[in-house]
Amino acid sequence: MSDFWIYFQIGLKHVLDIHAYDHVLFLIALTIPYAFKDWKRILLLVTVFTVGHTLALLLSVYGIVAIKVNIVEFLIPITILITAFFNFFTAGKSSKTESINLVFFIALFFGIIHGLGFSNYFKTILGGTASSKLIPLGEFALGIEAAQIIVVFIVLILSYIVQTIFRFSKRDWTLAMSAFIIGVVIPMVIESEIWKR
């Protein structure tokens, strides 16, 4: 049980680390267009993202996929930027008009990219044989999922407060938060190591 908590806590801290806020920014961008009534859809999106994240770690840990760190570190803020821009084009529209399959595919693909970003560190803390790596990966994935649900819940509460007490429309809230996220992420893209030779 102690081993479970070790990898579960690593998963929690990976998402909730204040110094590595890119994961939280992505979750905020993913969640802001939704309300509590959409909880099934959000949970599914977050779980699909976790599946992608875990799949990337699995492929990396077993040496099937290897991508340069600077490319992945560049792609992570790009995924956040795309999600925030997507909100600009869909803000105020009914969520039923979006293609559910497209949004889930994007969440899966972005999960893979974010997972690759953490794979090098995860490989350094994960020893043992090939078969012994599966359980820690599962425990880590549960930690990721729990942390993501915490972030999503906080964003939904904040959204509710802003829209009911401060009378922001859902559209204005989505646009304002997406603009804030874009403002935070653009410097991350500009300062990426990929531009340096």
mmCIF file of the C-alpha atoms, coordinates in Angstrom:
data_MODEL
# 
_entry.id   MODEL 
# 
loop_
_atom_site.group_PDB 
_atom_site.id 
_atom_site.type_symbol 
_atom_site.label_atom_id 
_atom_site.label_alt_id 
_atom_site.label_comp_id 
_atom_site.label_asym_id 
_atom_site.label_entity_id 
_atom_site.label_seq_id 
_atom_site.pdbx_PDB_ins_code 
_atom_site.Cartn_x 
_atom_site.Cartn_y 
_atom_site.Cartn_z 
_atom_site.occupancy 
_atom_site.B_iso_or_equiv 
_atom_site.pdbx_formal_charge 
_atom_site.auth_seq_id 
_atom_site.auth_comp_id 
_atom_site.auth_asym_id 
_atom_site.auth_atom_id 
_atom_site.pdbx_PDB_model_num 
ATOM 1   C CA . MET A 1 1   ? 0.000   0.000  0.000   1.00 0.00 ? 1   MET A CA 1 
ATOM 2   C CA . SER A 1 2   ? 2.914   2.355  0.729   1.00 0.00 ? 2   SER A CA 1 
ATOM 3   C CA . ASP A 1 3   ? 4.167   1.884  -2.863  1.00 0.00 ? 3   ASP A CA 1 
ATOM 4   C CA . PHE A 1 4   ? 0.706   2.814  -4.133  1.00 0.00 ? 4   PHE A CA 1 
ATOM 5   C CA . TRP A 1 5   ? 0.808   6.106  -2.207  1.00 0.00 ? 5   TRP A CA 1 
ATOM 6   C CA . ILE A 1 6   ? 4.309   6.905  -3.479  1.00 0.00 ? 6   ILE A CA 1 
ATOM 7   C CA . TYR A 1 7   ? 3.311   6.802  -7.155  1.00 0.00 ? 7   TYR A CA 1 
ATOM 8   C CA . PHE A 1 8   ? -0.186  8.166  -6.496  1.00 0.00 ? 8   PHE A CA 1 
ATOM 9   C CA . GLN A 1 9   ? 1.352   11.226 -4.768  1.00 0.00 ? 9   GLN A CA 1 
ATOM 10  C CA . ILE A 1 10  ? 3.855   11.685 -7.613  1.00 0.00 ? 10  ILE A CA 1 
ATOM 11  C CA . GLY A 1 11  ? 0.845   11.808 -9.969  1.00 0.00 ? 11  GLY A CA 1 
ATOM 12  C CA . LEU A 1 12  ? -0.938  14.327 -7.720  1.00 0.00 ? 12  LEU A CA 1 
ATOM 13  C CA . LYS A 1 13  ? 2.141   16.537 -7.403  1.00 0.00 ? 13  LYS A CA 1 
ATOM 14  C CA . HIS A 1 14  ? 2.847   16.334 -11.146 1.00 0.00 ? 14  HIS A CA 1 
ATOM 15  C CA . VAL A 1 15  ? -0.448  18.106 -11.874 1.00 0.00 ? 15  VAL A CA 1 
ATOM 16  C CA . LEU A 1 16  ? -0.645  20.343 -8.781  1.00 0.00 ? 16  LEU A CA 1 
ATOM 17  C CA . ASP A 1 17  ? 2.994   21.542 -8.852  1.00 0.00 ? 17  ASP A CA 1 
ATOM 18  C CA . ILE A 1 18  ? 2.886   25.356 -8.718  1.00 0.00 ? 18  ILE A CA 1 
ATOM 19  C CA . HIS A 1 19  ? 6.166   25.591 -10.655 1.00 0.00 ? 19  HIS A CA 1 
ATOM 20  C CA . ALA A 1 20  ? 4.907   23.402 -13.516 1.00 0.00 ? 20  ALA A CA 1 
ATOM 21  C CA . TYR A 1 21  ? 1.555   25.101 -14.047 1.00 0.00 ? 21  TYR A CA 1 
ATOM 22  C CA . ASP A 1 22  ? 1.208   24.163 -17.734 1.00 0.00 ? 22  ASP A CA 1 
ATOM 23  C CA . HIS A 1 23  ? -0.918  21.130 -16.860 1.00 0.00 ? 23  HIS A CA 1 
ATOM 24  C CA . VAL A 1 24  ? -3.259  23.260 -14.723 1.00 0.00 ? 24  VAL A CA 1 
ATOM 25  C CA . LEU A 1 25  ? -3.501  25.894 -17.484 1.00 0.00 ? 25  LEU A CA 1 
ATOM 26  C CA . PHE A 1 26  ? -4.531  23.197 -19.948 1.00 0.00 ? 26  PHE A CA 1 
ATOM 27  C CA . LEU A 1 27  ? -7.194  21.891 -17.540 1.00 0.00 ? 27  LEU A CA 1 
ATOM 28  C CA . ILE A 1 28  ? -8.537  25.411 -16.984 1.00 0.00 ? 28  ILE A CA 1 
ATOM 29  C CA . ALA A 1 29  ? -8.751  25.969 -20.755 1.00 0.00 ? 29  ALA A CA 1 
ATOM 30  C CA . LEU A 1 30  ? -10.494 22.605 -21.137 1.00 0.00 ? 30  LEU A CA 1 
ATOM 31  C CA . THR A 1 31  ? -13.004 23.247 -18.313 1.00 0.00 ? 31  THR A CA 1 
ATOM 32  C CA . ILE A 1 32  ? -14.047 26.926 -18.573 1.00 0.00 ? 32  ILE A CA 1 
ATOM 33  C CA . PRO A 1 33  ? -16.674 26.450 -21.315 1.00 0.00 ? 33  PRO A CA 1 
ATOM 34  C CA . TYR A 1 34  ? -18.562 23.981 -19.095 1.00 0.00 ? 34  TYR A CA 1 
ATOM 35  C CA . ALA A 1 35  ? -20.763 24.085 -15.985 1.00 0.00 ? 35  ALA A CA 1 
ATOM 36  C CA . PHE A 1 36  ? -21.580 21.545 -13.242 1.00 0.00 ? 36  PHE A CA 1 
ATOM 37  C CA . LYS A 1 37  ? -24.451 20.160 -15.350 1.00 0.00 ? 37  LYS A CA 1 
ATOM 38  C CA . ASP A 1 38  ? -21.831 19.021 -17.917 1.00 0.00 ? 38  ASP A CA 1 
ATOM 39  C CA . TRP A 1 39  ? -19.941 16.960 -15.318 1.00 0.00 ? 39  TRP A CA 1 
ATOM 40  C CA . LYS A 1 40  ? -20.194 13.666 -17.247 1.00 0.00 ? 40  LYS A CA 1 
ATOM 41  C CA . ARG A 1 41  ? -18.659 15.193 -20.346 1.00 0.00 ? 41  ARG A CA 1 
ATOM 42  C CA . ILE A 1 42  ? -15.865 16.922 -18.395 1.00 0.00 ? 42  ILE A CA 1 
ATOM 43  C CA . LEU A 1 43  ? -15.062 13.727 -16.484 1.00 0.00 ? 43  LEU A CA 1 
ATOM 44  C CA . LEU A 1 44  ? -14.889 11.841 -19.783 1.00 0.00 ? 44  LEU A CA 1 
ATOM 45  C CA . LEU A 1 45  ? -12.618 14.512 -21.330 1.00 0.00 ? 45  LEU A CA 1 
ATOM 46  C CA . VAL A 1 46  ? -10.297 14.464 -18.311 1.00 0.00 ? 46  VAL A CA 1 
ATOM 47  C CA . THR A 1 47  ? -10.194 10.657 -18.307 1.00 0.00 ? 47  THR A CA 1 
ATOM 48  C CA . VAL A 1 48  ? -9.424  10.563 -22.047 1.00 0.00 ? 48  VAL A CA 1 
ATOM 49  C CA . PHE A 1 49  ? -6.597  13.051 -21.381 1.00 0.00 ? 49  PHE A CA 1 
ATOM 50  C CA . THR A 1 50  ? -5.280  10.769 -18.585 1.00 0.00 ? 50  THR A CA 1 
ATOM 51  C CA . VAL A 1 51  ? -5.436  7.761  -20.922 1.00 0.00 ? 51  VAL A CA 1 
ATOM 52  C CA . GLY A 1 52  ? -3.355  9.671  -23.494 1.00 0.00 ? 52  GLY A CA 1 
ATOM 53  C CA . HIS A 1 53  ? -0.910  10.782 -20.786 1.00 0.00 ? 53  HIS A CA 1 
ATOM 54  C CA . THR A 1 54  ? -0.523  7.205  -19.504 1.00 0.00 ? 54  THR A CA 1 
ATOM 55  C CA . LEU A 1 55  ? -0.205  5.787  -23.030 1.00 0.00 ? 55  LEU A CA 1 
ATOM 56  C CA . ALA A 1 56  ? 2.672   8.191  -23.745 1.00 0.00 ? 56  ALA A CA 1 
ATOM 57  C CA . LEU A 1 57  ? 4.424   7.178  -20.511 1.00 0.00 ? 57  LEU A CA 1 
ATOM 58  C CA . LEU A 1 58  ? 3.894   3.504  -21.340 1.00 0.00 ? 58  LEU A CA 1 
ATOM 59  C CA . LEU A 1 59  ? 5.381   3.897  -24.832 1.00 0.00 ? 59  LEU A CA 1 
ATOM 60  C CA . SER A 1 60  ? 8.285   5.931  -23.484 1.00 0.00 ? 60  SER A CA 1 
ATOM 61  C CA . VAL A 1 61  ? 9.084   3.713  -20.463 1.00 0.00 ? 61  VAL A CA 1 
ATOM 62  C CA . TYR A 1 62  ? 9.229   0.633  -22.711 1.00 0.00 ? 62  TYR A CA 1 
ATOM 63  C CA . GLY A 1 63  ? 11.403  2.463  -25.264 1.00 0.00 ? 63  GLY A CA 1 
ATOM 64  C CA . ILE A 1 64  ? 8.832   2.360  -28.087 1.00 0.00 ? 64  ILE A CA 1 
ATOM 65  C CA . VAL A 1 65  ? 8.685   6.153  -28.496 1.00 0.00 ? 65  VAL A CA 1 
ATOM 66  C CA . ALA A 1 66  ? 11.426  8.717  -27.932 1.00 0.00 ? 66  ALA A CA 1 
ATOM 67  C CA . ILE A 1 67  ? 11.019  12.394 -28.784 1.00 0.00 ? 67  ILE A CA 1 
ATOM 68  C CA . LYS A 1 68  ? 13.455  15.229 -28.115 1.00 0.00 ? 68  LYS A CA 1 
ATOM 69  C CA . VAL A 1 69  ? 12.638  17.088 -24.907 1.00 0.00 ? 69  VAL A CA 1 
ATOM 70  C CA . ASN A 1 70  ? 12.781  20.562 -26.496 1.00 0.00 ? 70  ASN A CA 1 
ATOM 71  C CA . ILE A 1 71  ? 10.172  19.547 -29.117 1.00 0.00 ? 71  ILE A CA 1 
ATOM 72  C CA . VAL A 1 72  ? 7.789   18.247 -26.439 1.00 0.00 ? 72  VAL A CA 1 
ATOM 73  C CA . GLU A 1 73  ? 8.406   21.291 -24.221 1.00 0.00 ? 73  GLU A CA 1 
ATOM 74  C CA . PHE A 1 74  ? 7.440   23.447 -27.232 1.00 0.00 ? 74  PHE A CA 1 
ATOM 75  C CA . LEU A 1 75  ? 4.334   21.386 -28.076 1.00 0.00 ? 75  LEU A CA 1 
ATOM 76  C CA . ILE A 1 76  ? 2.878   21.498 -24.541 1.00 0.00 ? 76  ILE A CA 1 
ATOM 77  C CA . PRO A 1 77  ? 2.189   25.280 -24.536 1.00 0.00 ? 77  PRO A CA 1 
ATOM 78  C CA . ILE A 1 78  ? 0.956   24.940 -28.143 1.00 0.00 ? 78  ILE A CA 1 
ATOM 79  C CA . THR A 1 79  ? -1.719  22.465 -26.945 1.00 0.00 ? 79  THR A CA 1 
ATOM 80  C CA . ILE A 1 80  ? -2.829  24.981 -24.299 1.00 0.00 ? 80  ILE A CA 1 
ATOM 81  C CA . LEU A 1 81  ? -2.887  27.783 -26.889 1.00 0.00 ? 81  LEU A CA 1 
ATOM 82  C CA . ILE A 1 82  ? -4.988  25.708 -29.318 1.00 0.00 ? 82  ILE A CA 1 
ATOM 83  C CA . THR A 1 83  ? -7.471  24.815 -26.545 1.00 0.00 ? 83  THR A CA 1 
ATOM 84  C CA . ALA A 1 84  ? -7.802  28.477 -25.475 1.00 0.00 ? 84  ALA A CA 1 
ATOM 85  C CA . PHE A 1 85  ? -8.256  29.642 -29.105 1.00 0.00 ? 85  PHE A CA 1 
ATOM 86  C CA . PHE A 1 86  ? -10.834 26.880 -29.631 1.00 0.00 ? 86  PHE A CA 1 
ATOM 87  C CA . ASN A 1 87  ? -12.800 28.431 -26.747 1.00 0.00 ? 87  ASN A CA 1 
ATOM 88  C CA . PHE A 1 88  ? -12.799 31.783 -28.581 1.00 0.00 ? 88  PHE A CA 1 
ATOM 89  C CA . PHE A 1 89  ? -14.514 30.257 -31.594 1.00 0.00 ? 89  PHE A CA 1 
ATOM 90  C CA . THR A 1 90  ? -17.024 28.201 -29.595 1.00 0.00 ? 90  THR A CA 1 
ATOM 91  C CA . ALA A 1 91  ? -17.802 30.612 -26.700 1.00 0.00 ? 91  ALA A CA 1 
ATOM 92  C CA . GLY A 1 92  ? -21.509 31.243 -26.382 1.00 0.00 ? 92  GLY A CA 1 
ATOM 93  C CA . LYS A 1 93  ? -22.440 28.376 -28.683 1.00 0.00 ? 93  LYS A CA 1 
ATOM 94  C CA . SER A 1 94  ? -24.246 25.313 -27.437 1.00 0.00 ? 94  SER A CA 1 
ATOM 95  C CA . SER A 1 95  ? -21.823 22.519 -26.524 1.00 0.00 ? 95  SER A CA 1 
ATOM 96  C CA . LYS A 1 96  ? -24.056 20.169 -28.500 1.00 0.00 ? 96  LYS A CA 1 
ATOM 97  C CA . THR A 1 97  ? -22.935 21.813 -31.755 1.00 0.00 ? 97  THR A CA 1 
ATOM 98  C CA . GLU A 1 98  ? -19.316 20.764 -31.182 1.00 0.00 ? 98  GLU A CA 1 
ATOM 99  C CA . SER A 1 99  ? -18.167 17.469 -32.562 1.00 0.00 ? 99  SER A CA 1 
ATOM 100 C CA . ILE A 1 100 ? -17.782 15.323 -29.444 1.00 0.00 ? 100 ILE A CA 1 
ATOM 101 C CA . ASN A 1 101 ? -15.474 12.882 -31.236 1.00 0.00 ? 101 ASN A CA 1 
ATOM 102 C CA . LEU A 1 102 ? -13.168 15.712 -32.315 1.00 0.00 ? 102 LEU A CA 1 
ATOM 103 C CA . VAL A 1 103 ? -12.920 17.174 -28.789 1.00 0.00 ? 103 VAL A CA 1 
ATOM 104 C CA . PHE A 1 104 ? -12.194 13.724 -27.292 1.00 0.00 ? 104 PHE A CA 1 
ATOM 105 C CA . PHE A 1 105 ? -9.584  12.968 -29.960 1.00 0.00 ? 105 PHE A CA 1 
ATOM 106 C CA . ILE A 1 106 ? -7.897  16.309 -29.237 1.00 0.00 ? 106 ILE A CA 1 
ATOM 107 C CA . ALA A 1 107 ? -7.938  15.560 -25.466 1.00 0.00 ? 107 ALA A CA 1 
ATOM 108 C CA . LEU A 1 108 ? -6.346  12.145 -26.137 1.00 0.00 ? 108 LEU A CA 1 
ATOM 109 C CA . PHE A 1 109 ? -3.695  13.575 -28.468 1.00 0.00 ? 109 PHE A CA 1 
ATOM 110 C CA . PHE A 1 110 ? -2.872  16.430 -26.069 1.00 0.00 ? 110 PHE A CA 1 
ATOM 111 C CA . GLY A 1 111 ? -2.662  13.902 -23.228 1.00 0.00 ? 111 GLY A CA 1 
ATOM 112 C CA . ILE A 1 112 ? -0.031  11.998 -25.225 1.00 0.00 ? 112 ILE A CA 1 
ATOM 113 C CA . ILE A 1 113 ? 1.999   15.193 -25.734 1.00 0.00 ? 113 ILE A CA 1 
ATOM 114 C CA . HIS A 1 114 ? 1.810   16.133 -22.031 1.00 0.00 ? 114 HIS A CA 1 
ATOM 115 C CA . GLY A 1 115 ? 2.739   12.560 -21.058 1.00 0.00 ? 115 GLY A CA 1 
ATOM 116 C CA . LEU A 1 116 ? 5.826   12.664 -23.271 1.00 0.00 ? 116 LEU A CA 1 
ATOM 117 C CA . GLY A 1 117 ? 6.842   15.858 -21.471 1.00 0.00 ? 117 GLY A CA 1 
ATOM 118 C CA . PHE A 1 118 ? 6.986   13.974 -18.157 1.00 0.00 ? 118 PHE A CA 1 
ATOM 119 C CA . SER A 1 119 ? 8.353   10.691 -19.487 1.00 0.00 ? 119 SER A CA 1 
ATOM 120 C CA . ASN A 1 120 ? 12.084  11.359 -18.966 1.00 0.00 ? 120 ASN A CA 1 
ATOM 121 C CA . TYR A 1 121 ? 11.629  12.191 -15.290 1.00 0.00 ? 121 TYR A CA 1 
ATOM 122 C CA . PHE A 1 122 ? 9.250   9.264  -14.788 1.00 0.00 ? 122 PHE A CA 1 
ATOM 123 C CA . LYS A 1 123 ? 11.802  6.843  -16.320 1.00 0.00 ? 123 LYS A CA 1 
ATOM 124 C CA . THR A 1 124 ? 14.446  7.986  -13.818 1.00 0.00 ? 124 THR A CA 1 
ATOM 125 C CA . ILE A 1 125 ? 12.255  7.163  -10.804 1.00 0.00 ? 125 ILE A CA 1 
ATOM 126 C CA . LEU A 1 126 ? 10.944  3.880  -12.219 1.00 0.00 ? 126 LEU A CA 1 
ATOM 127 C CA . GLY A 1 127 ? 13.257  0.912  -11.890 1.00 0.00 ? 127 GLY A CA 1 
ATOM 128 C CA . GLY A 1 128 ? 12.797  -2.822 -12.120 1.00 0.00 ? 128 GLY A CA 1 
ATOM 129 C CA . THR A 1 129 ? 11.742  -5.237 -14.828 1.00 0.00 ? 129 THR A CA 1 
ATOM 130 C CA . ALA A 1 130 ? 9.328   -4.522 -17.673 1.00 0.00 ? 130 ALA A CA 1 
ATOM 131 C CA . SER A 1 131 ? 6.396   -6.243 -15.938 1.00 0.00 ? 131 SER A CA 1 
ATOM 132 C CA . SER A 1 132 ? 7.012   -4.468 -12.617 1.00 0.00 ? 132 SER A CA 1 
ATOM 133 C CA . LYS A 1 133 ? 6.595   -1.056 -14.269 1.00 0.00 ? 133 LYS A CA 1 
ATOM 134 C CA . LEU A 1 134 ? 2.902   -1.509 -15.107 1.00 0.00 ? 134 LEU A CA 1 
ATOM 135 C CA . ILE A 1 135 ? 1.517   -1.233 -11.561 1.00 0.00 ? 135 ILE A CA 1 
ATOM 136 C CA . PRO A 1 136 ? 3.440   1.984  -10.698 1.00 0.00 ? 136 PRO A CA 1 
ATOM 137 C CA . LEU A 1 137 ? 2.233   3.430  -14.032 1.00 0.00 ? 137 LEU A CA 1 
ATOM 138 C CA . GLY A 1 138 ? -1.364  2.649  -13.064 1.00 0.00 ? 138 GLY A CA 1 
ATOM 139 C CA . GLU A 1 139 ? -0.899  4.147  -9.601  1.00 0.00 ? 139 GLU A CA 1 
ATOM 140 C CA . PHE A 1 140 ? 0.638   7.274  -11.115 1.00 0.00 ? 140 PHE A CA 1 
ATOM 141 C CA . ALA A 1 141 ? -2.281  7.533  -13.582 1.00 0.00 ? 141 ALA A CA 1 
ATOM 142 C CA . LEU A 1 142 ? -4.769  7.399  -10.681 1.00 0.00 ? 142 LEU A CA 1 
ATOM 143 C CA . GLY A 1 143 ? -2.877  10.251 -9.000  1.00 0.00 ? 143 GLY A CA 1 
ATOM 144 C CA . ILE A 1 144 ? -3.034  12.257 -12.241 1.00 0.00 ? 144 ILE A CA 1 
ATOM 145 C CA . GLU A 1 145 ? -6.773  11.608 -12.573 1.00 0.00 ? 145 GLU A CA 1 
ATOM 146 C CA . ALA A 1 146 ? -7.477  12.585 -8.940  1.00 0.00 ? 146 ALA A CA 1 
ATOM 147 C CA . ALA A 1 147 ? -5.474  15.816 -9.256  1.00 0.00 ? 147 ALA A CA 1 
ATOM 148 C CA . GLN A 1 148 ? -7.197  16.701 -12.520 1.00 0.00 ? 148 GLN A CA 1 
ATOM 149 C CA . ILE A 1 149 ? -10.631 16.187 -10.948 1.00 0.00 ? 149 ILE A CA 1 
ATOM 150 C CA . ILE A 1 150 ? -9.588  18.510 -8.084  1.00 0.00 ? 150 ILE A CA 1 
ATOM 151 C CA . VAL A 1 151 ? -8.521  21.225 -10.564 1.00 0.00 ? 151 VAL A CA 1 
ATOM 152 C CA . VAL A 1 152 ? -11.690 20.811 -12.654 1.00 0.00 ? 152 VAL A CA 1 
ATOM 153 C CA . PHE A 1 153 ? -13.872 21.014 -9.510  1.00 0.00 ? 153 PHE A CA 1 
ATOM 154 C CA . ILE A 1 154 ? -12.133 24.240 -8.397  1.00 0.00 ? 154 ILE A CA 1 
ATOM 155 C CA . VAL A 1 155 ? -12.549 25.768 -11.885 1.00 0.00 ? 155 VAL A CA 1 
ATOM 156 C CA . LEU A 1 156 ? -16.249 24.817 -11.936 1.00 0.00 ? 156 LEU A CA 1 
ATOM 157 C CA . ILE A 1 157 ? -16.792 26.391 -8.481  1.00 0.00 ? 157 ILE A CA 1 
ATOM 158 C CA . LEU A 1 158 ? -14.978 29.563 -9.594  1.00 0.00 ? 158 LEU A CA 1 
ATOM 159 C CA . SER A 1 159 ? -17.042 29.635 -12.809 1.00 0.00 ? 159 SER A CA 1 
ATOM 160 C CA . TYR A 1 160 ? -20.247 29.261 -10.807 1.00 0.00 ? 160 TYR A CA 1 
ATOM 161 C CA . ILE A 1 161 ? -19.294 32.107 -8.422  1.00 0.00 ? 161 ILE A CA 1 
ATOM 162 C CA . VAL A 1 162 ? -18.282 34.460 -11.253 1.00 0.00 ? 162 VAL A CA 1 
ATOM 163 C CA . GLN A 1 163 ? -21.422 33.730 -13.265 1.00 0.00 ? 163 GLN A CA 1 
ATOM 164 C CA . THR A 1 164 ? -23.954 33.864 -10.396 1.00 0.00 ? 164 THR A CA 1 
ATOM 165 C CA . ILE A 1 165 ? -22.554 36.407 -7.910  1.00 0.00 ? 165 ILE A CA 1 
ATOM 166 C CA . PHE A 1 166 ? -20.681 38.707 -10.314 1.00 0.00 ? 166 PHE A CA 1 
ATOM 167 C CA . ARG A 1 167 ? -23.202 38.196 -13.142 1.00 0.00 ? 167 ARG A CA 1 
ATOM 168 C CA . PHE A 1 168 ? -20.655 37.378 -15.845 1.00 0.00 ? 168 PHE A CA 1 
ATOM 169 C CA . SER A 1 169 ? -22.241 35.647 -18.812 1.00 0.00 ? 169 SER A CA 1 
ATOM 170 C CA . LYS A 1 170 ? -20.851 32.201 -19.610 1.00 0.00 ? 170 LYS A CA 1 
ATOM 171 C CA . ARG A 1 171 ? -19.555 33.592 -22.924 1.00 0.00 ? 171 ARG A CA 1 
ATOM 172 C CA . ASP A 1 172 ? -17.757 36.567 -21.298 1.00 0.00 ? 172 ASP A CA 1 
ATOM 173 C CA . TRP A 1 173 ? -16.225 34.318 -18.627 1.00 0.00 ? 173 TRP A CA 1 
ATOM 174 C CA . THR A 1 174 ? -14.968 31.872 -21.274 1.00 0.00 ? 174 THR A CA 1 
ATOM 175 C CA . LEU A 1 175 ? -13.520 34.687 -23.421 1.00 0.00 ? 175 LEU A CA 1 
ATOM 176 C CA . ALA A 1 176 ? -11.862 36.475 -20.471 1.00 0.00 ? 176 ALA A CA 1 
ATOM 177 C CA . MET A 1 177 ? -10.245 33.310 -19.091 1.00 0.00 ? 177 MET A CA 1 
ATOM 178 C CA . SER A 1 178 ? -9.160  32.139 -22.551 1.00 0.00 ? 178 SER A CA 1 
ATOM 179 C CA . ALA A 1 179 ? -7.554  35.551 -23.176 1.00 0.00 ? 179 ALA A CA 1 
ATOM 180 C CA . PHE A 1 180 ? -5.764  35.324 -19.815 1.00 0.00 ? 180 PHE A CA 1 
ATOM 181 C CA . ILE A 1 181 ? -4.477  31.815 -20.628 1.00 0.00 ? 181 ILE A CA 1 
ATOM 182 C CA . ILE A 1 182 ? -3.274  32.945 -24.076 1.00 0.00 ? 182 ILE A CA 1 
ATOM 183 C CA . GLY A 1 183 ? -1.478  35.867 -22.404 1.00 0.00 ? 183 GLY A CA 1 
ATOM 184 C CA . VAL A 1 184 ? 0.322   33.484 -20.029 1.00 0.00 ? 184 VAL A CA 1 
ATOM 185 C CA . VAL A 1 185 ? 1.158   30.869 -22.684 1.00 0.00 ? 185 VAL A CA 1 
ATOM 186 C CA . ILE A 1 186 ? 2.482   33.054 -25.539 1.00 0.00 ? 186 ILE A CA 1 
ATOM 187 C CA . PRO A 1 187 ? 5.667   33.954 -23.556 1.00 0.00 ? 187 PRO A CA 1 
ATOM 188 C CA . MET A 1 188 ? 6.160   30.202 -22.878 1.00 0.00 ? 188 MET A CA 1 
ATOM 189 C CA . VAL A 1 189 ? 6.075   29.576 -26.647 1.00 0.00 ? 189 VAL A CA 1 
ATOM 190 C CA . ILE A 1 190 ? 8.396   32.522 -27.402 1.00 0.00 ? 190 ILE A CA 1 
ATOM 191 C CA . GLU A 1 191 ? 10.910  31.500 -24.701 1.00 0.00 ? 191 GLU A CA 1 
ATOM 192 C CA . SER A 1 192 ? 10.957  27.839 -25.790 1.00 0.00 ? 192 SER A CA 1 
ATOM 193 C CA . GLU A 1 193 ? 14.358  26.186 -26.254 1.00 0.00 ? 193 GLU A CA 1 
ATOM 194 C CA . ILE A 1 194 ? 13.298  25.160 -29.767 1.00 0.00 ? 194 ILE A CA 1 
ATOM 195 C CA . TRP A 1 195 ? 14.098  28.659 -31.072 1.00 0.00 ? 195 TRP A CA 1 
ATOM 196 C CA . LYS A 1 196 ? 17.654  28.568 -29.679 1.00 0.00 ? 196 LYS A CA 1 
ATOM 197 C CA . ARG A 1 197 ? 20.476  27.079 -31.711 1.00 0.00 ? 197 ARG A CA 1 
# 
